[in-house]
GROMACS .gro file of C-alpha atoms in nm:
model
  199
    1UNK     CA    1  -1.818  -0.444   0.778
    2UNK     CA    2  -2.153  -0.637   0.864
    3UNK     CA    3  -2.064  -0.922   1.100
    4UNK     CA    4  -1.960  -1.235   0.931
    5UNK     CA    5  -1.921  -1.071   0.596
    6UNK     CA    6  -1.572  -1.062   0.378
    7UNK     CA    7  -1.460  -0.724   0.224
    8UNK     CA    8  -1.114  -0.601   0.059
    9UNK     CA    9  -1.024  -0.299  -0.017
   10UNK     CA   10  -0.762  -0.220  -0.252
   11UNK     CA   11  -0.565   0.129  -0.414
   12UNK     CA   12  -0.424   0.162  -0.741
   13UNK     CA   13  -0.133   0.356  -0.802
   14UNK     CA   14   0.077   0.489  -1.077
   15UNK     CA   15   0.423   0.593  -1.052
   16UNK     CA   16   0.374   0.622  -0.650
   17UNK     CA   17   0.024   0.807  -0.671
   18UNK     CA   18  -0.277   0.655  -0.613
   19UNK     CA   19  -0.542   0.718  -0.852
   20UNK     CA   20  -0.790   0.453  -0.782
   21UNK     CA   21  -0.987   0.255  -0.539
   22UNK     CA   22  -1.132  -0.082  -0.584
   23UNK     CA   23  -1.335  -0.326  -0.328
   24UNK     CA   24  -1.546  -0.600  -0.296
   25UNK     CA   25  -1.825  -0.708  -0.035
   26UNK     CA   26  -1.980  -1.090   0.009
   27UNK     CA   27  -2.201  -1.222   0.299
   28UNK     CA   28  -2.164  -1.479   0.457
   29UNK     CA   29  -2.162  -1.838   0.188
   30UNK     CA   30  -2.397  -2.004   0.460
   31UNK     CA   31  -2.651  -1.714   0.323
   32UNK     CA   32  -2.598  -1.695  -0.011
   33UNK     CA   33  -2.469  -2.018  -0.114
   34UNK     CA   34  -2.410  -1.875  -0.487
   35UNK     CA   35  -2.166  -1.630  -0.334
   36UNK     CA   36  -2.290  -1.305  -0.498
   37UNK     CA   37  -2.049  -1.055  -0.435
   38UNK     CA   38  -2.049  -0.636  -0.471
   39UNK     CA   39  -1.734  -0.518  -0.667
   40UNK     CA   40  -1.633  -0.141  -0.741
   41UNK     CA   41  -1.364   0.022  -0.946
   42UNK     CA   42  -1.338   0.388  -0.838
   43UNK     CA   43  -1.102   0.582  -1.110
   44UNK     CA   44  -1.015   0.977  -1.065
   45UNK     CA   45  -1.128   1.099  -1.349
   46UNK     CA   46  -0.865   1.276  -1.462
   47UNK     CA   47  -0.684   0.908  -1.568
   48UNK     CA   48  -1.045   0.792  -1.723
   49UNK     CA   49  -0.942   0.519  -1.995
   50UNK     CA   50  -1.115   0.242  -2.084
   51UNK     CA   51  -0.846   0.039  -2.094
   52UNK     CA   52  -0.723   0.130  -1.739
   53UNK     CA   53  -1.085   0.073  -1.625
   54UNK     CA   54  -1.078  -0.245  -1.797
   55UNK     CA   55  -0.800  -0.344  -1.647
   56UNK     CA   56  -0.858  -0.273  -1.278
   57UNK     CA   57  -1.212  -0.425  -1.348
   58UNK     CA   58  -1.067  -0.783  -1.483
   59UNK     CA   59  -0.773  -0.724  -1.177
   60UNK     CA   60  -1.042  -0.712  -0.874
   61UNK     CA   61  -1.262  -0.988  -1.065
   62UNK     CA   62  -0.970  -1.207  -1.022
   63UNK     CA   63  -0.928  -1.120  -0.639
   64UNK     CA   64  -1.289  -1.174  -0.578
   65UNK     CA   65  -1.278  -1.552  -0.787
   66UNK     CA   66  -0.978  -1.619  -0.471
   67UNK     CA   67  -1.262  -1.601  -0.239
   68UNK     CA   68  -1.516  -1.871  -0.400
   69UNK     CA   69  -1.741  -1.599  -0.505
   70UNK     CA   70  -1.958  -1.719  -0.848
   71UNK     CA   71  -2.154  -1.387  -0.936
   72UNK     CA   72  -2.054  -1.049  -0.927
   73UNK     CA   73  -2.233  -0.742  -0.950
   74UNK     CA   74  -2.094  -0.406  -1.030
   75UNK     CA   75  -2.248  -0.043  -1.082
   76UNK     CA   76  -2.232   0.231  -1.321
   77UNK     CA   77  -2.433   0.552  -1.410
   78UNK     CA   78  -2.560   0.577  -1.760
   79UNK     CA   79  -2.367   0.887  -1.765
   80UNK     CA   80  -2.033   0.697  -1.732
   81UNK     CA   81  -1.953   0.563  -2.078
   82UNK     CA   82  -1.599   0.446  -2.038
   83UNK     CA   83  -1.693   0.277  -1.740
   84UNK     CA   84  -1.968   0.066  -1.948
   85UNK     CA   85  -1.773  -0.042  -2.218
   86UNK     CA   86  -1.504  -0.110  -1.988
   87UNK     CA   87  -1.738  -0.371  -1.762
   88UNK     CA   88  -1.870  -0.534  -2.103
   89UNK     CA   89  -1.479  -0.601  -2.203
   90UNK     CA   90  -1.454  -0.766  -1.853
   91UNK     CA   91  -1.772  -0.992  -1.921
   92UNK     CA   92  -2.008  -0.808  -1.727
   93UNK     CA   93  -2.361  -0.781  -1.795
   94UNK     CA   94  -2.627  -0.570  -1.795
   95UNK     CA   95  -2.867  -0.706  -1.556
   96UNK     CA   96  -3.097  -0.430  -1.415
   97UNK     CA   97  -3.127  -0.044  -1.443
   98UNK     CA   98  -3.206   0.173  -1.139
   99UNK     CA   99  -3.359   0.490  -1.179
  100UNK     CA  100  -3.198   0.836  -1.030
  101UNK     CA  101  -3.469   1.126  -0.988
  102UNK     CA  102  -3.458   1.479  -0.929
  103UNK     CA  103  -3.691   1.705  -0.755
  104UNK     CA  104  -3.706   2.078  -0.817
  105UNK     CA  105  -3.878   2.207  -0.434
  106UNK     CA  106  -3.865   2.614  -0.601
  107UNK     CA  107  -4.070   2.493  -0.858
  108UNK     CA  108  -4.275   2.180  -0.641
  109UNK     CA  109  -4.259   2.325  -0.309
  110UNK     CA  110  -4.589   2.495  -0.226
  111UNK     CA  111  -4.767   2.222  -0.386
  112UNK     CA  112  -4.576   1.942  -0.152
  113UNK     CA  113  -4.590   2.130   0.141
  114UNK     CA  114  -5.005   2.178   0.068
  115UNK     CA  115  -5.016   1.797   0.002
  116UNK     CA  116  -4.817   1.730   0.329
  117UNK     CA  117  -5.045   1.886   0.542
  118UNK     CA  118  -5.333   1.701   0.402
  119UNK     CA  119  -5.177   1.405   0.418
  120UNK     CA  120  -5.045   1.452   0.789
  121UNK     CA  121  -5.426   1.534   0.839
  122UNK     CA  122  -5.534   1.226   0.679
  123UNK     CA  123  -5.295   1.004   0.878
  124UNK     CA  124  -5.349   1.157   1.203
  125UNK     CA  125  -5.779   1.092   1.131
  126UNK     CA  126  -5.671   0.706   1.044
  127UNK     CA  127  -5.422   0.672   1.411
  128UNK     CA  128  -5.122   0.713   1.245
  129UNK     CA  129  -4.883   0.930   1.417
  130UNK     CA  130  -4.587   1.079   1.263
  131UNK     CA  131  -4.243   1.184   1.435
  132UNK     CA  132  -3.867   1.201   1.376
  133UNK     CA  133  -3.677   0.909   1.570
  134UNK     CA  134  -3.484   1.160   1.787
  135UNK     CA  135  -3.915   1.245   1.866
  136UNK     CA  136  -3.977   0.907   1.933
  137UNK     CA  137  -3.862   0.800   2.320
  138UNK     CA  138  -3.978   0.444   2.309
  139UNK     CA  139  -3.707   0.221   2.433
  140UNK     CA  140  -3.738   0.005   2.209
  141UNK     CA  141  -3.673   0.210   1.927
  142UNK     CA  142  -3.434   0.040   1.763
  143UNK     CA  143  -3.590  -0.298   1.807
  144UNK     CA  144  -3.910  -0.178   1.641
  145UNK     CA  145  -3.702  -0.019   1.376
  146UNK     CA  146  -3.494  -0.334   1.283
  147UNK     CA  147  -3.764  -0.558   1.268
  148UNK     CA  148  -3.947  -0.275   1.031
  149UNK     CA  149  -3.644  -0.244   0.803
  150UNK     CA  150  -3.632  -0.678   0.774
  151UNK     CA  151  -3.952  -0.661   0.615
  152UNK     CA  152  -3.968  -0.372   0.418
  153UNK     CA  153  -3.616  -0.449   0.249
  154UNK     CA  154  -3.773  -0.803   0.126
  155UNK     CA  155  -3.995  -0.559  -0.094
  156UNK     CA  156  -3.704  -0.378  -0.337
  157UNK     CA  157  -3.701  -0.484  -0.636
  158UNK     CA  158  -3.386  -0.718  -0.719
  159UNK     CA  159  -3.216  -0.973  -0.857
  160UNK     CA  160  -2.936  -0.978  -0.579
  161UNK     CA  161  -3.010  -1.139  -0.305
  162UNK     CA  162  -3.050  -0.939   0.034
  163UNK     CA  163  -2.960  -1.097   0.364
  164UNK     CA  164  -3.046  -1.031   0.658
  165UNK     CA  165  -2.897  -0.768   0.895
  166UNK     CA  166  -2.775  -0.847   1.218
  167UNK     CA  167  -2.909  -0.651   1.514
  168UNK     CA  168  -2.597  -0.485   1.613
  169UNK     CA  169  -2.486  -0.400   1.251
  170UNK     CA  170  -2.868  -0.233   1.225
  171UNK     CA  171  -2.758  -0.023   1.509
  172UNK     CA  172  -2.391   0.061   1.391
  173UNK     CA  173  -2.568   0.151   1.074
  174UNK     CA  174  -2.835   0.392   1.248
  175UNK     CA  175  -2.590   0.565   1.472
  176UNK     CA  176  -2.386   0.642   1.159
  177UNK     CA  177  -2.356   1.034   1.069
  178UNK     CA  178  -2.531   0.992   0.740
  179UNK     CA  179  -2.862   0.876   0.941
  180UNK     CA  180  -2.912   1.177   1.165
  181UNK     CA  181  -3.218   1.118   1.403
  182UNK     CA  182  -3.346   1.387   1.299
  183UNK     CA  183  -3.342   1.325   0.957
  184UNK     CA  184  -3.498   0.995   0.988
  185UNK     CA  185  -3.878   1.008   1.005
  186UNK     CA  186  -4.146   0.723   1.103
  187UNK     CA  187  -4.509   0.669   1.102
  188UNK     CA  188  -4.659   0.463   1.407
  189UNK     CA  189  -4.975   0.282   1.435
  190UNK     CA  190  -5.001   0.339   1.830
  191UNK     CA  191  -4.621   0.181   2.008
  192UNK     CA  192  -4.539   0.034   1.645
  193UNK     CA  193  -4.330   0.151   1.302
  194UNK     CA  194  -4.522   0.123   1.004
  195UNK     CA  195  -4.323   0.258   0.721
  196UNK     CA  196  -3.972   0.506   0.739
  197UNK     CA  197  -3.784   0.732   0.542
  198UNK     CA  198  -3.499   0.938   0.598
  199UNK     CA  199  -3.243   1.206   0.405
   0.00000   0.00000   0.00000
């Protein structure tokens, strides 16, 4: 976990077999003096009761409280209605909806890949080069890259806070194998990031 921050992680069983995994994530209270804390109930499927859910919701709720934490915040897809109604029998709220999309590239993909070019075009003509950071051999790559990310994640929308990353989780976080180099694209503005995205 990030440095400084408090996690547990928790399974479920039933008769010997575990069939569930729960956690919770807080930074540190000096950051977030309301203590907002991440919780997750993870149920196989095959077991999916509301009641269970309910349970296991109200049971990690309860470890959480232990820790001084005032406000949690849980997820669920709109897809999951057992999970829902379980969360609203714990107390939980709705507070914000994210938005899941899906892009179709047989049916989009000559049209993006037209648009790309242009818009490579376009960005080269204004100075702004783009690369892959496994392209980019600046060494301070990473630097660059964690100041870039502190300011851009102040922009998403929320009503969570976000705190701020240390420098060394940044870079446990970018070495991870779910961030591939390259996989993780940048535009620069001459020696400095100016906006990132990755698969």
């Amino acid at each position: 976990s990030r440095r400084g921050w408090s996690v547990g992680r928790y399974i479920a069983e039933l008769d010997g077999h575990p069939v569930a995994f729960l956690d919770w994530l807080h930074g540190p209270p000096e950051q977030d003096p309301e203590r907002h804390c991440e919780v997750g109930v993870y149920l196989d499927a095959a077991l999916l009761d509301v009641d269970l859910l309910s349970f296991l919701w109200r049971w990690v709720a309860e470890q959480v409280e232990m820790t001084g934490s005032e406000i949690l915040e849980g997820y669920a897809g709109e897809d999951e209605p057992e999970m829902l109604e379980a969360m609203a029998r714990t107390g939980f709220e709705r507070d914000r909806r994210e938005k899941v999309w899906e892009l179709d590239l047989g049916q989009h993909g000559d049209r993006l890949r037209s648009e790309g070019h242009e818009a490579r075009a376009k960005a080269s003509a204004d100075g702004i080069e783009l690369s892959t950071v496994a392209g980019w051999t600046d060494p301070a790559a990473l630097t660059k890259l964690h100041a870039l990310d502190d300011v851009t994640r102040k922009d998403i929308p929320t009503t969570f806070p976000i705190l701020p990353e240390a420098m060394e989780d940044f870079v446990r976080r970018a070495s991870s194998p779910d961030r591939p180099p390259d996989r993780w694209w940048i535009a620069l503005a001459g020696d400095r990031p100016v906006a990132m995205s990755y698969l």
